[in-house]
Short mmCIF file of C-alpha atoms and ligand atoms in Angstrom, two decimals:
data_model
loop_
_atom_site.label_atom_id
_atom_site.label_comp_id
_atom_site.label_asym_id
_atom_site.label_seq_id
_atom_site.Cartn_x
_atom_site.Cartn_y
_atom_site.Cartn_z
CA UNK F 1283 -49.21 30.95 -11.85
CA UNK F 1284 -48.41 34.45 -13.08
CA UNK F 1285 -48.11 35.82 -9.55
CA UNK F 1286 -45.62 33.26 -8.50
CA UNK F 1287 -43.56 33.84 -11.36
CA UNK F 1288 -43.68 37.49 -10.83
CA UNK F 1289 -42.54 37.04 -7.34
CA UNK F 1290 -39.93 34.72 -8.20
CA UNK F 1291 -38.49 37.17 -10.63
CA UNK F 1292 -38.59 39.87 -8.10
CA UNK F 1293 -36.60 37.75 -5.79
CA UNK F 1294 -34.19 36.80 -8.47
CA UNK F 1295 -33.51 40.55 -9.13
CA UNK F 1296 -33.11 41.52 -5.55
CA UNK F 1297 -30.62 38.67 -5.12
CA UNK F 1298 -28.57 39.63 -8.07
CA UNK F 1299 -28.60 43.20 -7.02
CA UNK F 1300 -27.55 42.25 -3.43
CA UNK F 1301 -24.61 40.03 -4.83
CA UNK F 1302 -23.49 43.10 -6.89
CA UNK F 1303 -23.80 45.45 -3.91
CA UNK F 1304 -21.85 43.08 -1.76
CA UNK F 1305 -19.10 42.44 -4.38
CA UNK F 1306 -18.70 46.40 -4.79
CA UNK F 1307 -18.50 46.61 -0.99
CA UNK F 1308 -15.89 43.90 -0.88
CA UNK F 1309 -14.00 45.62 -3.62
CA UNK F 1310 -14.20 49.21 -1.94
CA UNK F 1311 -12.82 47.54 1.25
CA UNK F 1312 -9.94 45.41 -0.36
CA UNK F 1313 -8.98 48.07 -2.78
CA UNK F 1314 -7.62 50.26 0.27
CA UNK F 1315 -4.86 47.68 0.65
CA UNK F 1316 -4.40 46.62 -2.86
CA UNK F 1317 -1.65 49.42 -3.51
CA UNK F 1318 0.25 48.63 -0.57
CA UNK F 1319 -0.08 45.02 -1.01
CA UNK F 1320 1.28 45.46 -4.57
CA UNK F 1321 -1.72 43.67 -6.00
CA UNK F 1322 -2.03 46.53 -8.67
CA UNK F 1323 0.14 46.46 -11.96
CA UNK F 1324 0.17 47.78 -15.26
CA UNK F 1325 0.08 46.41 -18.65
CA UNK F 1326 1.16 47.99 -21.88
CA UNK F 1327 -0.55 47.86 -25.26
CA UNK F 1328 1.20 48.97 -28.38
CA UNK F 1329 -0.01 51.99 -30.49
CA UNK F 1330 1.08 51.51 -34.11
CA UNK F 1331 1.42 54.06 -36.87
CA UNK F 1332 -0.69 52.90 -39.74
CA UNK F 1333 1.66 54.53 -42.17
CA UNK F 1334 4.74 52.17 -41.53
CA UNK F 1335 3.33 49.60 -38.93
CA UNK F 1336 5.85 50.82 -36.44
CA UNK F 1337 5.42 51.04 -32.64
CA UNK F 1338 4.71 54.59 -31.82
CA UNK F 1339 3.97 54.49 -28.10
CA UNK F 1340 2.07 52.23 -25.49
CA UNK F 1341 -1.16 52.77 -23.49
CA UNK F 1342 -0.78 51.56 -19.75
CA UNK F 1343 -3.72 49.65 -18.60
CA UNK F 1344 -4.22 48.92 -14.75
CA UNK F 1345 -4.80 45.49 -13.60
CA UNK F 1346 -5.80 44.09 -10.09
CA UNK F 1347 -4.90 40.70 -9.07
CA UNK F 1348 -7.17 40.14 -6.08
CA UNK F 1349 -6.02 37.32 -3.85
CA UNK F 1350 -9.33 35.72 -3.56
CA UNK F 1351 -11.30 36.88 -6.59
CA UNK F 1352 -8.46 36.66 -9.16
CA UNK F 1353 -8.12 39.30 -11.81
CA UNK F 1354 -10.55 42.18 -11.62
CA UNK F 1355 -11.17 44.25 -14.62
CA UNK F 1356 -10.54 48.03 -14.40
CA UNK F 1357 -13.96 48.52 -15.93
CA UNK F 1358 -15.21 47.16 -12.55
CA UNK F 1359 -12.95 48.50 -10.08
CA UNK F 1360 -12.04 52.01 -11.34
CA UNK F 1361 -15.67 53.20 -10.65
CA UNK F 1362 -15.33 51.80 -7.15
CA UNK F 1363 -11.90 53.72 -6.77
CA UNK F 1364 -13.66 56.93 -8.04
CA UNK F 1365 -16.44 56.52 -5.52
CA UNK F 1366 -14.28 56.12 -2.74
CA UNK F 1367 -11.78 58.67 -3.62
CA UNK F 1368 -8.87 56.13 -3.68
CA UNK F 1369 -8.43 56.90 -7.47
CA UNK F 1370 -6.31 60.05 -6.58
CA UNK F 1371 -3.80 57.71 -4.91
CA UNK F 1372 -4.02 54.90 -7.42
CA UNK F 1373 -3.65 57.55 -10.31
CA UNK F 1374 -0.51 59.04 -8.78
CA UNK F 1375 1.02 55.45 -8.57
CA UNK F 1376 0.11 54.77 -12.41
CA UNK F 1377 1.69 58.15 -13.31
CA UNK F 1378 5.06 57.31 -11.34
CA UNK F 1379 5.03 53.51 -12.47
CA UNK F 1380 4.47 54.71 -15.96
CA UNK F 1381 7.35 57.42 -15.85
CA UNK F 1382 9.75 54.71 -14.45
CA UNK F 1383 9.00 52.30 -17.28
CA UNK F 1384 9.24 55.16 -19.95
CA UNK F 1385 12.72 56.16 -18.43
CA UNK F 1386 13.81 52.57 -18.61
CA UNK F 1387 12.61 52.01 -22.14
CA UNK F 1388 13.99 55.22 -23.26
CA UNK F 1389 17.36 54.14 -22.21
CA UNK F 1390 17.00 50.79 -23.85
CA UNK F 1391 15.98 52.23 -27.20
CA UNK F 1392 17.87 55.25 -27.15
CA UNK F 1393 15.03 57.42 -28.15
CA UNK F 1394 12.02 59.03 -26.58
CA UNK F 1395 9.36 56.62 -25.51
CA UNK F 1396 5.81 57.84 -24.68
CA UNK F 1397 3.52 56.18 -22.34
CA UNK F 1398 -0.06 57.09 -22.41
CA UNK F 1399 -2.02 56.87 -19.15
CA UNK F 1400 -5.76 56.97 -18.41
CA UNK F 1401 -7.16 59.65 -16.04
CA UNK F 1402 -10.40 60.02 -14.32
CA UNK F 1403 -12.22 63.28 -13.99
CA UNK F 1404 -12.09 62.72 -10.19
CA UNK F 1405 -8.32 63.27 -10.35
CA UNK F 1406 -8.71 66.78 -11.76
CA UNK F 1407 -11.55 67.81 -9.46
CA UNK F 1408 -9.96 69.02 -6.25
CA UNK F 1409 -7.49 71.70 -7.47
CA UNK F 1410 -4.53 71.85 -9.71
CA UNK F 1411 -2.14 70.57 -7.09
CA UNK F 1412 -2.01 67.01 -8.19
CA UNK F 1413 -1.18 67.99 -11.88
CA UNK F 1414 1.29 70.53 -10.67
CA UNK F 1415 3.13 67.82 -8.80
CA UNK F 1416 3.08 65.55 -11.82
CA UNK F 1417 4.80 68.28 -13.90
CA UNK F 1418 7.31 68.95 -11.22
CA UNK F 1419 8.08 65.19 -10.96
CA UNK F 1420 9.03 65.09 -14.64
CA UNK F 1421 10.99 68.35 -14.32
CA UNK F 1422 12.96 67.03 -11.24
CA UNK F 1423 14.00 64.12 -13.40
CA UNK F 1424 14.96 66.12 -16.36
CA UNK F 1425 12.40 64.20 -18.37
CA UNK F 1426 10.50 65.66 -21.25
CA UNK F 1427 6.94 66.67 -20.75
CA UNK F 1428 6.04 64.16 -23.61
CA UNK F 1429 7.17 61.23 -21.48
CA UNK F 1430 3.54 60.74 -20.40
CA UNK F 1431 0.46 61.67 -22.21
CA UNK F 1432 -2.75 61.85 -20.59
CA UNK F 1433 -5.97 60.15 -21.81
CA UNK F 1434 -9.22 61.94 -20.77
CA UNK F 1435 -12.81 61.10 -21.52
CA UNK F 1436 -15.65 63.35 -22.56
CA UNK F 1437 -17.06 62.80 -19.19
CA UNK F 1438 -14.47 65.00 -17.81
CA UNK F 1439 -15.11 67.77 -20.33
CA UNK F 1440 -18.78 67.64 -19.49
CA UNK F 1441 -18.18 68.45 -15.79
CA UNK F 1442 -17.39 72.08 -17.08
CA UNK F 1443 -15.68 73.24 -13.83
CA UNK F 1444 -13.02 75.64 -13.28
CA UNK F 1445 -10.76 73.02 -11.65
CA UNK F 1446 -10.79 70.92 -14.82
CA UNK F 1447 -10.15 74.00 -17.19
CA UNK F 1448 -7.29 74.97 -14.93
CA UNK F 1449 -5.68 71.62 -14.88
CA UNK F 1450 -5.95 71.27 -18.82
CA UNK F 1451 -4.30 74.91 -19.16
CA UNK F 1452 -1.57 73.54 -16.74
CA UNK F 1453 -1.02 70.42 -18.76
CA UNK F 1454 -0.88 72.59 -21.97
CA UNK F 1455 1.35 75.05 -20.64
CA UNK F 1456 3.81 72.15 -19.53
CA UNK F 1457 3.74 70.86 -23.07
CA UNK F 1458 2.12 67.50 -22.06
CA UNK F 1459 0.00 65.72 -24.72
CA UNK F 1460 -3.64 64.87 -24.32
CA UNK F 1461 -5.64 62.36 -25.91
CA UNK F 1462 -9.58 62.40 -26.09
CA UNK F 1463 -10.53 58.74 -25.28
CA UNK F 1464 -13.54 56.69 -26.33
CA UNK F 1465 -14.52 59.42 -28.89
CA UNK F 1466 -17.98 59.35 -30.06
CA UNK F 1467 -19.51 57.53 -27.25
CA UNK F 1468 -20.36 60.62 -24.98
CA UNK F 1469 -22.66 63.47 -25.60
CA UNK F 1470 -22.04 66.44 -27.99
CA UNK F 1471 -18.46 65.53 -28.68
CA UNK F 1472 -18.00 68.24 -31.33
CA UNK F 1473 -18.75 71.08 -28.92
CA UNK F 1474 -15.85 69.91 -26.69
CA UNK F 1475 -13.52 69.69 -29.76
CA UNK F 1476 -14.16 73.24 -30.65
CA UNK F 1477 -13.31 74.25 -26.95
CA UNK F 1478 -10.64 71.93 -26.26
CA UNK F 1479 -7.10 71.94 -27.34
CA UNK F 1480 -6.11 68.39 -27.73
CA UNK F 1481 -3.46 66.29 -29.64
CA UNK F 1482 -5.04 63.05 -30.13
CA UNK F 1483 -8.69 61.69 -30.69
CA UNK F 1484 -9.20 57.93 -30.01
CA UNK F 1485 -12.05 56.49 -31.92
CA UNK F 1486 -13.99 54.24 -29.69
CA UNK F 1487 -13.91 50.46 -30.38
CA UNK F 1488 -17.59 50.31 -30.94
CA UNK F 1489 -17.20 52.06 -34.38
CA UNK F 1490 -14.27 49.65 -35.47
CA UNK F 1491 -15.99 46.43 -34.20
CA UNK F 1492 -18.15 46.01 -37.29
CA UNK F 1493 -16.23 48.06 -39.84
CA UNK F 1494 -16.93 46.83 -43.48
CA UNK F 1495 -16.53 48.54 -46.77
CA UNK F 1496 -19.64 50.88 -47.52
CA UNK F 1497 -20.80 50.52 -43.83
CA UNK F 1498 -22.24 53.49 -41.82
CA UNK F 1499 -19.66 52.76 -39.29
CA UNK F 1500 -16.80 53.46 -42.04
CA UNK F 1501 -18.52 56.71 -43.06
CA UNK F 1502 -18.45 57.76 -39.39
CA UNK F 1503 -14.70 56.90 -38.95
CA UNK F 1504 -13.89 58.73 -42.06
CA UNK F 1505 -15.96 61.77 -41.07
CA UNK F 1506 -14.21 61.74 -37.51
CA UNK F 1507 -10.66 61.37 -39.20
CA UNK F 1508 -11.31 64.33 -41.58
CA UNK F 1509 -12.62 66.59 -38.93
CA UNK F 1510 -9.75 65.92 -36.53
CA UNK F 1511 -7.35 66.42 -39.19
CA UNK F 1512 -8.84 69.90 -40.18
CA UNK F 1513 -8.58 70.75 -36.29
CA UNK F 1514 -4.83 69.69 -36.32
CA UNK F 1515 -5.63 66.56 -34.29
CA UNK F 1516 -4.18 63.06 -34.92
CA UNK F 1517 -6.38 60.13 -34.75
CA UNK F 1518 -5.85 56.74 -33.10
CA UNK F 1519 -8.49 54.02 -33.83
CA UNK F 1520 -9.13 51.59 -30.88
CA UNK F 1521 -9.93 47.84 -30.86
CA UNK F 1522 -8.57 46.84 -34.41
CA UNK F 1523 -8.84 43.05 -34.35
CA UNK F 1524 -8.58 42.17 -37.90
CA UNK F 1525 -6.35 42.94 -41.07
CA UNK F 1526 -9.51 44.24 -42.87
CA UNK F 1527 -10.28 46.74 -40.29
CA UNK F 1528 -6.66 47.97 -40.22
CA UNK F 1529 -6.65 48.43 -44.09
CA UNK F 1530 -9.90 50.28 -44.08
CA UNK F 1531 -8.83 52.76 -41.47
CA UNK F 1532 -5.37 53.13 -43.09
CA UNK F 1533 -7.09 53.95 -46.46
CA UNK F 1534 -9.30 56.38 -44.45
CA UNK F 1535 -5.97 58.23 -43.44
CA UNK F 1536 -6.27 57.31 -39.72
CA UNK F 1537 -2.77 57.91 -38.26
CA UNK F 1538 -2.61 55.00 -35.45
CA UNK F 1539 -4.02 52.02 -34.66
CA UNK F 1540 -4.34 49.97 -31.26
CA UNK F 1541 -5.92 46.53 -30.93
CA UNK F 1542 -5.45 42.78 -30.57
CA UNK F 1543 -4.65 42.60 -34.41
CA UNK F 1544 -1.09 44.32 -33.48
CA UNK F 1545 -0.90 43.20 -29.83
CA UNK F 1546 -2.95 42.24 -26.77
CA UNK F 1547 -1.96 44.39 -23.68
CA UNK F 1548 1.40 43.04 -22.53
CA UNK F 1549 3.26 42.67 -19.13
CA UNK F 1550 6.23 45.03 -18.66
CA UNK F 1551 8.44 42.04 -19.13
CA UNK F 1552 6.74 40.90 -22.39
CA UNK F 1553 6.58 44.45 -23.73
CA UNK F 1554 10.25 44.80 -23.20
CA UNK F 1555 10.96 41.51 -25.24
CA UNK F 1556 8.63 43.07 -27.98
CA UNK F 1557 10.85 46.34 -28.05
CA UNK F 1558 14.04 44.24 -28.22
CA UNK F 1559 12.94 41.60 -30.54
CA UNK F 1560 9.90 42.71 -32.33
CA UNK F 1561 6.46 41.16 -32.01
CA UNK F 1562 6.18 37.40 -30.68
CA UNK F 1563 5.20 35.39 -33.83
CA UNK F 1564 3.17 33.14 -31.72
CA UNK F 1565 0.59 35.78 -31.06
P1 C2E R 441 -9.74 52.44 -22.59
O1 C2E R 441 -8.89 53.35 -22.04
O2 C2E R 441 -10.73 52.83 -23.69
O3 C2E R 441 -8.66 51.22 -23.10
C1 C2E R 441 -9.09 50.40 -23.90
C2 C2E R 441 -9.59 48.96 -23.57
O4 C2E R 441 -9.87 48.21 -24.81
C3 C2E R 441 -8.70 48.24 -22.74
O5 C2E R 441 -9.54 47.36 -21.78
C4 C2E R 441 -8.08 47.17 -23.60
O6 C2E R 441 -7.62 46.03 -22.95
C5 C2E R 441 -9.24 46.89 -24.52
N1 C2E R 441 -8.85 46.54 -25.95
C6 C2E R 441 -7.64 46.84 -26.71
N2 C2E R 441 -7.67 46.38 -27.93
C7 C2E R 441 -8.72 45.70 -27.98
C8 C2E R 441 -9.25 44.88 -29.11
O7 C2E R 441 -8.79 44.81 -30.12
N3 C2E R 441 -10.48 44.15 -28.77
C9 C2E R 441 -11.17 44.34 -27.58
N4 C2E R 441 -12.37 43.82 -27.49
N5 C2E R 441 -10.62 45.19 -26.48
C10 C2E R 441 -9.55 45.82 -26.86
P2 C2E R 441 -9.25 47.24 -20.22
O8 C2E R 441 -7.76 47.10 -20.21
O9 C2E R 441 -10.12 46.17 -19.65
O10 C2E R 441 -9.69 48.64 -19.57
C11 C2E R 441 -10.96 49.11 -19.65
C12 C2E R 441 -11.14 50.66 -19.23
O11 C2E R 441 -10.47 50.98 -18.00
C13 C2E R 441 -10.01 51.56 -20.21
O12 C2E R 441 -10.64 51.88 -21.37
C14 C2E R 441 -10.07 52.90 -19.26
O13 C2E R 441 -11.21 53.67 -19.40
C15 C2E R 441 -10.06 52.18 -17.79
N6 C2E R 441 -8.58 52.10 -17.27
C16 C2E R 441 -7.71 51.22 -17.47
N7 C2E R 441 -6.57 51.57 -16.71
C17 C2E R 441 -6.72 52.61 -16.17
C18 C2E R 441 -6.11 53.56 -15.26
O14 C2E R 441 -4.93 53.37 -15.09
N8 C2E R 441 -6.69 54.71 -14.72
C19 C2E R 441 -8.12 54.89 -15.17
N9 C2E R 441 -8.68 56.02 -14.63
N10 C2E R 441 -8.69 54.09 -15.93
C20 C2E R 441 -8.26 53.21 -16.35
MG1 MG R 442 -7.55 54.68 -22.69
MG1 MG R 443 -10.29 54.18 -25.07
MG1 MG R 444 -12.82 52.59 -25.34
#
């Protein structure tokens, strides 16, 4: 009867919710040791210039190899890290790891090599201490402030706090570059563009996924690109998977592209091979 179905559904939902909550609790507990146990690592995804198809820089993407659960996605564990406050420690590790790789690849290529890292609003919340220490870290090593660029999200700009504003001022003063990630998915993106001094805008994958000639998505991409350029901001399109998407974005004067069409995120070793020998033809 309807009653039984109803109760059955209710039980199903609570069981599913309980499993989710249990997994989150386990992740929160295990994440504490993940850094020291060296279960966290970075992969690097090429960002390619659409004008000449050359690799411009890479984005570092964190991974967690959990001993029992296998590979856990950052989309799942970064929110847990934010809630537990572990994100600050993890974020510092990401920064230093990316600096050391940038330094190594700069030496290998004999030219500057920028690595873009993702940052969470929580990392800017306390005070400016953390950002100052990153800037000092680069200075102590005589590295350019362009060694690392910081990806921030609209969520961060929405917080509207003095700490965050001060952090952004510090970053700008030091000459570090900033990219606004997942552009177009948050609220009132345009208001932030007016207020914020950023270098790159990353068009979210959701606009690129179904890109077709004469589509609404293409009209939106074109409008975002024109607007960004008028504000002196360069544009990266995320999630390019096909040649057609790439060609449409190139025709729309998008500056850079990132996505499986060019390369999936690669281990440090694989990226280094890519840098030395060009893209692996098997992929
Ligand atoms: P994001 O910064 O927008 O990164 C792009 C995501 O799209 C990555 O997912 C990447 O693997 C994926 N991607 C790239 N090209 C394609 C494509 O052509 N098709 C499809 N379907 N996907 C593509 P990933 O690595 O799972 O990361 C998810 C999110 O986790 C990132 O989104 C970022 O917000 C966050 N994240 C990753 N690493 C870090 C980190 O070190 N710190 C913080 N705070 N967040 C991070
Ligand atoms: Mg990103
Ligand atoms: Mg993104
Ligand atoms: Mg995205």
